mmCIF file of C-alpha atoms in Angstrom:
data_model
loop_
_atom_site.group_PDB
_atom_site.id
_atom_site.type_symbol
_atom_site.label_atom_id
_atom_site.label_comp_id
_atom_site.label_asym_id
_atom_site.label_seq_id
_atom_site.Cartn_x
_atom_site.Cartn_y
_atom_site.Cartn_z
ATOM 1 C CA MET O 755 -43.625 -96.840 -86.298
ATOM 2 C CA TRP O 756 -40.314 -96.672 -84.291
ATOM 3 C CA ALA O 757 -38.707 -95.477 -87.728
ATOM 4 C CA TYR O 758 -40.509 -92.337 -87.854
ATOM 5 C CA LEU O 759 -40.914 -91.633 -83.921
ATOM 6 C CA THR O 760 -36.743 -92.343 -83.204
ATOM 7 C CA PRO O 761 -35.564 -89.977 -85.596
ATOM 8 C CA ALA O 762 -38.068 -87.219 -84.180
ATOM 9 C CA LEU O 763 -36.599 -88.023 -80.779
ATOM 10 C CA VAL O 764 -33.377 -87.743 -81.889
ATOM 11 C CA LEU O 765 -33.740 -84.415 -83.219
ATOM 12 C CA PHE O 766 -35.803 -83.301 -80.178
ATOM 13 C CA LEU O 767 -32.520 -84.276 -77.933
ATOM 14 C CA GLU O 768 -30.024 -82.719 -80.517
ATOM 15 C CA VAL O 769 -31.640 -79.341 -80.562
ATOM 16 C CA GLY O 770 -33.485 -79.188 -77.135
ATOM 17 C CA PHE O 771 -30.911 -80.235 -74.483
ATOM 18 C CA PRO O 772 -27.143 -79.204 -73.922
ATOM 19 C CA PHE O 773 -26.149 -82.638 -73.925
ATOM 20 C CA GLY O 774 -27.519 -82.614 -77.554
ATOM 21 C CA LEU O 775 -23.746 -81.575 -78.629
ATOM 22 C CA LEU O 776 -23.194 -85.182 -78.139
ATOM 23 C CA VAL O 777 -26.051 -86.455 -80.034
ATOM 24 C CA PRO O 778 -24.578 -87.506 -83.491
ATOM 25 C CA GLY O 779 -25.803 -85.033 -86.372
ATOM 26 C CA GLY O 780 -29.180 -84.168 -87.183
ATOM 27 C CA ASP O 781 -27.999 -83.375 -90.561
ATOM 28 C CA THR O 782 -26.748 -86.719 -91.583
ATOM 29 C CA LEU O 783 -29.878 -88.331 -89.942
ATOM 30 C CA LEU O 784 -32.339 -86.054 -92.293
ATOM 31 C CA LEU O 785 -30.416 -86.706 -95.584
ATOM 32 C CA ALA O 786 -30.324 -90.477 -94.618
ATOM 33 C CA LEU O 787 -33.995 -90.385 -93.997
ATOM 34 C CA GLY O 788 -34.712 -88.349 -97.207
ATOM 35 C CA ALA O 789 -32.851 -91.001 -99.300
ATOM 36 C CA LEU O 790 -34.692 -93.830 -97.830
ATOM 37 C CA ALA O 791 -38.151 -92.166 -98.358
ATOM 38 C CA GLY O 792 -37.037 -91.879 -102.114
ATOM 39 C CA GLU O 793 -35.840 -95.643 -102.109
ATOM 40 C CA GLY O 794 -39.220 -96.050 -101.067
ATOM 41 C CA ARG O 795 -38.555 -97.821 -97.612
ATOM 42 C CA LEU O 796 -39.967 -94.687 -95.801
ATOM 43 C CA ALA O 797 -43.437 -92.729 -96.250
ATOM 44 C CA LEU O 798 -42.961 -88.918 -96.452
ATOM 45 C CA PHE O 799 -45.938 -89.149 -93.957
ATOM 46 C CA PRO O 800 -45.605 -89.128 -91.208
ATOM 47 C CA LEU O 801 -41.544 -88.593 -91.435
ATOM 48 C CA LEU O 802 -42.075 -84.831 -92.496
ATOM 49 C CA PRO O 803 -44.779 -83.779 -89.789
ATOM 50 C CA LEU O 804 -42.743 -86.135 -86.972
ATOM 51 C CA LEU O 805 -39.499 -84.536 -88.005
ATOM 52 C CA PHE O 806 -40.436 -81.045 -87.459
ATOM 53 C CA LEU O 807 -42.331 -81.544 -84.522
ATOM 54 C CA GLY O 808 -39.167 -83.122 -83.043
ATOM 55 C CA ALA O 809 -37.137 -80.164 -83.899
ATOM 56 C CA PHE O 810 -39.659 -77.690 -83.199
ATOM 57 C CA LEU O 811 -40.521 -79.052 -79.546
ATOM 58 C CA GLY O 812 -36.626 -79.246 -79.377
ATOM 59 C CA HIS O 813 -36.350 -75.511 -79.802
ATOM 60 C CA GLY O 814 -38.826 -74.903 -77.434
ATOM 61 C CA VAL O 815 -37.753 -76.800 -74.687
ATOM 62 C CA GLY O 816 -34.053 -75.157 -75.244
ATOM 63 C CA TYR O 817 -35.585 -71.785 -75.091
ATOM 64 C CA GLY O 818 -37.504 -73.102 -71.363
ATOM 65 C CA ILE O 819 -34.012 -74.284 -70.110
ATOM 66 C CA GLY O 820 -32.297 -71.047 -70.991
ATOM 67 C CA ARG O 821 -35.104 -68.705 -69.776
ATOM 68 C CA ARG O 822 -35.210 -70.939 -66.234
ATOM 69 C CA LEU O 823 -31.745 -70.865 -66.067
ATOM 70 C CA GLY O 824 -30.691 -67.799 -67.492
ATOM 71 C CA PRO O 825 -29.795 -65.777 -64.528
ATOM 72 C CA SER O 826 -27.620 -68.618 -63.221
ATOM 73 C CA LEU O 827 -25.704 -68.901 -66.595
ATOM 74 C CA LYS O 828 -25.208 -65.792 -66.826
ATOM 75 C CA LYS O 829 -23.342 -65.637 -63.621
ATOM 76 C CA ARG O 830 -21.389 -69.023 -64.737
ATOM 77 C CA PHE O 831 -20.277 -67.763 -68.376
ATOM 78 C CA PRO O 832 -16.981 -65.555 -68.446
ATOM 79 C CA PRO O 833 -18.376 -61.928 -69.184
ATOM 80 C CA GLU O 834 -16.613 -61.886 -72.369
ATOM 81 C CA LEU O 835 -18.147 -64.829 -73.745
ATOM 82 C CA LEU O 836 -21.824 -63.095 -72.669
ATOM 83 C CA ARG O 837 -21.076 -59.825 -74.139
ATOM 84 C CA LYS O 838 -20.003 -61.915 -77.599
ATOM 85 C CA GLY O 839 -23.418 -63.987 -77.125
ATOM 86 C CA GLU O 840 -25.216 -60.578 -76.652
ATOM 87 C CA GLY O 841 -23.581 -59.697 -79.684
ATOM 88 C CA VAL O 842 -24.781 -62.208 -81.790
ATOM 89 C CA LEU O 843 -28.009 -62.052 -80.958
ATOM 90 C CA ALA O 844 -28.238 -57.784 -81.586
ATOM 91 C CA ARG O 845 -26.319 -58.396 -84.741
ATOM 92 C CA PHE O 846 -28.072 -61.303 -86.409
ATOM 93 C CA GLY O 847 -31.272 -61.877 -84.135
ATOM 94 C CA PRO O 848 -34.124 -63.287 -86.245
ATOM 95 C CA LEU O 849 -31.368 -64.656 -88.894
ATOM 96 C CA ALA O 850 -29.565 -66.385 -86.195
ATOM 97 C CA LEU O 851 -32.262 -68.414 -85.322
ATOM 98 C CA LEU O 852 -33.614 -69.290 -88.760
ATOM 99 C CA LEU O 853 -30.175 -70.754 -89.965
ATOM 100 C CA SER O 854 -28.944 -72.296 -86.475
ATOM 101 C CA PRO O 855 -30.693 -75.775 -87.260
ATOM 102 C CA PHE O 856 -28.174 -75.797 -90.253
ATOM 103 C CA VAL O 857 -25.051 -75.686 -88.170
ATOM 104 C CA PRO O 858 -24.186 -78.525 -85.734
ATOM 105 C CA GLY O 859 -23.720 -77.294 -82.137
ATOM 106 C CA LEU O 860 -25.282 -73.759 -82.968
ATOM 107 C CA ARG O 861 -28.853 -75.683 -83.173
ATOM 108 C CA THR O 862 -28.363 -76.725 -79.696
ATOM 109 C CA LEU O 863 -26.597 -73.126 -78.227
ATOM 110 C CA VAL O 864 -28.847 -70.876 -79.907
ATOM 111 C CA PRO O 865 -32.195 -71.676 -78.371
ATOM 112 C CA LEU O 866 -30.305 -71.751 -74.653
ATOM 113 C CA LEU O 867 -29.131 -68.432 -75.934
ATOM 114 C CA PHE O 868 -32.300 -66.819 -76.995
ATOM 115 C CA GLY O 869 -33.746 -67.830 -73.644
ATOM 116 C CA ALA O 870 -31.449 -66.934 -71.445
ATOM 117 C CA LEU O 871 -30.941 -63.505 -72.821
ATOM 118 C CA GLY O 872 -34.504 -63.067 -72.665
ATOM 119 C CA PHE O 873 -35.688 -63.026 -76.656
ATOM 120 C CA PRO O 874 -39.389 -62.292 -76.601
ATOM 121 C CA LEU O 875 -41.490 -65.746 -76.657
ATOM 122 C CA LEU O 876 -43.918 -65.303 -79.653
ATOM 123 C CA PRO O 877 -41.214 -64.134 -82.046
ATOM 124 C CA TYR O 878 -39.170 -66.977 -81.314
ATOM 125 C CA LEU O 879 -41.655 -69.596 -81.501
ATOM 126 C CA LEU O 880 -42.632 -68.406 -85.066
ATOM 127 C CA LEU O 881 -39.077 -67.858 -86.048
ATOM 128 C CA SER O 882 -38.037 -71.411 -84.567
ATOM 129 C CA ALA O 883 -41.118 -73.018 -86.591
ATOM 130 C CA LEU O 884 -39.883 -71.648 -89.671
ATOM 131 C CA GLY O 885 -36.152 -72.774 -88.967
ATOM 132 C CA SER O 886 -37.276 -76.101 -88.367
ATOM 133 C CA LEU O 887 -39.388 -76.608 -90.873
ATOM 134 C CA LEU O 888 -36.689 -75.084 -93.495
ATOM 135 C CA TRP O 889 -34.099 -77.909 -91.739
ATOM 136 C CA THR O 890 -36.178 -80.520 -91.669
ATOM 137 C CA GLN O 891 -38.508 -80.423 -94.353
ATOM 138 C CA GLY O 892 -35.535 -78.878 -97.092
ATOM 139 C CA LEU O 893 -32.805 -81.541 -96.053
ATOM 140 C CA VAL O 894 -35.271 -84.729 -96.298
ATOM 141 C CA LEU O 895 -37.070 -83.324 -99.467
ATOM 142 C CA LEU O 896 -33.600 -82.971 -100.813
ATOM 143 C CA THR O 897 -32.407 -86.264 -100.592
ATOM 144 C CA TYR O 898 -35.703 -87.843 -101.518
ATOM 145 C CA PHE O 899 -35.935 -86.118 -105.066
ATOM 146 C CA LEU O 900 -32.119 -87.249 -105.348
ATOM 147 C CA GLY O 901 -33.075 -90.772 -104.081
ATOM 148 C CA GLN O 902 -35.460 -91.276 -106.761
ATOM 149 C CA GLU O 903 -33.231 -89.835 -109.591
ATOM 150 C CA LEU O 904 -29.728 -91.237 -108.113
ATOM 151 C CA PRO O 905 -29.035 -94.736 -108.386
ATOM 152 C CA PRO O 906 -28.393 -95.944 -104.744
ATOM 153 C CA TRP O 907 -24.758 -96.896 -105.529
ATOM 154 C CA LEU O 908 -24.241 -93.400 -106.613
ATOM 155 C CA LEU O 909 -26.598 -91.982 -103.635
ATOM 156 C CA TRP O 910 -25.028 -93.706 -100.620
ATOM 157 C CA PRO O 911 -21.292 -92.853 -101.504
ATOM 158 C CA ALA O 912 -22.111 -89.138 -101.797
ATOM 159 C CA LEU O 913 -24.106 -89.044 -98.726
ATOM 160 C CA ALA O 914 -21.245 -90.699 -96.857
ATOM 161 C CA LEU O 915 -18.707 -88.289 -98.494
ATOM 162 C CA LEU O 916 -20.868 -85.396 -96.995
ATOM 163 C CA VAL O 917 -20.536 -86.636 -93.541
ATOM 164 C CA LEU O 918 -16.675 -87.672 -93.718
ATOM 165 C CA LEU O 919 -16.013 -83.807 -95.127
ATOM 166 C CA PRO O 920 -16.304 -82.125 -92.069
ATOM 167 C CA LEU O 921 -14.408 -84.522 -90.020
ATOM 168 C CA TRP O 922 -11.824 -83.979 -92.671
ATOM 169 C CA ALA O 923 -11.785 -80.212 -92.373
ATOM 170 C CA ARG O 924 -11.327 -80.608 -88.711
ATOM 171 C CA ARG O 925 -8.067 -82.596 -88.845
ATOM 172 C CA PRO O 926 -4.931 -80.851 -87.948
ATOM 173 C CA ARG O 927 -2.758 -79.480 -90.373
ATOM 174 C CA PRO O 928 1.264 -80.017 -90.515
ATOM 175 C CA GLN O 929 2.861 -77.141 -88.960
ATOM 176 C CA GLY O 930 5.788 -75.880 -91.404
#
């Protein structure tokens, strides 16, 4: 059962708490879990519901932290950064909440931002549920079906490449 609860806890911590920025990538975890399920090493049930719950509850905690600490966070943030955050919320609003789970870092910061800026709770919960559902179920099921179709010797190196690509893109470019 720990093989199912631990990943859900990792998603909860990554999405729900500011230190989630330091938790290793949820995308990689979801892709690997889907591949393991595709190979028959894990069952989709209870994996999918637990992953959804971990992400959704993390969104709720992040929103609550942002709501609770909002006034003090607003005082500590540089005014320009706060205006940018409010601008993102005003410009993208619900779309930011739906897409943020797919972007490392944003999936941790957006719930805090929505809470701190006082986004209404009910729409927040509905949108975060949909975003959590799309993110967790989408990535797991993608590699689940790939894991059933591709041999492991091809699937796992492809997943490793996906993990390493963002690191390669961040490396400093030579000046010249």
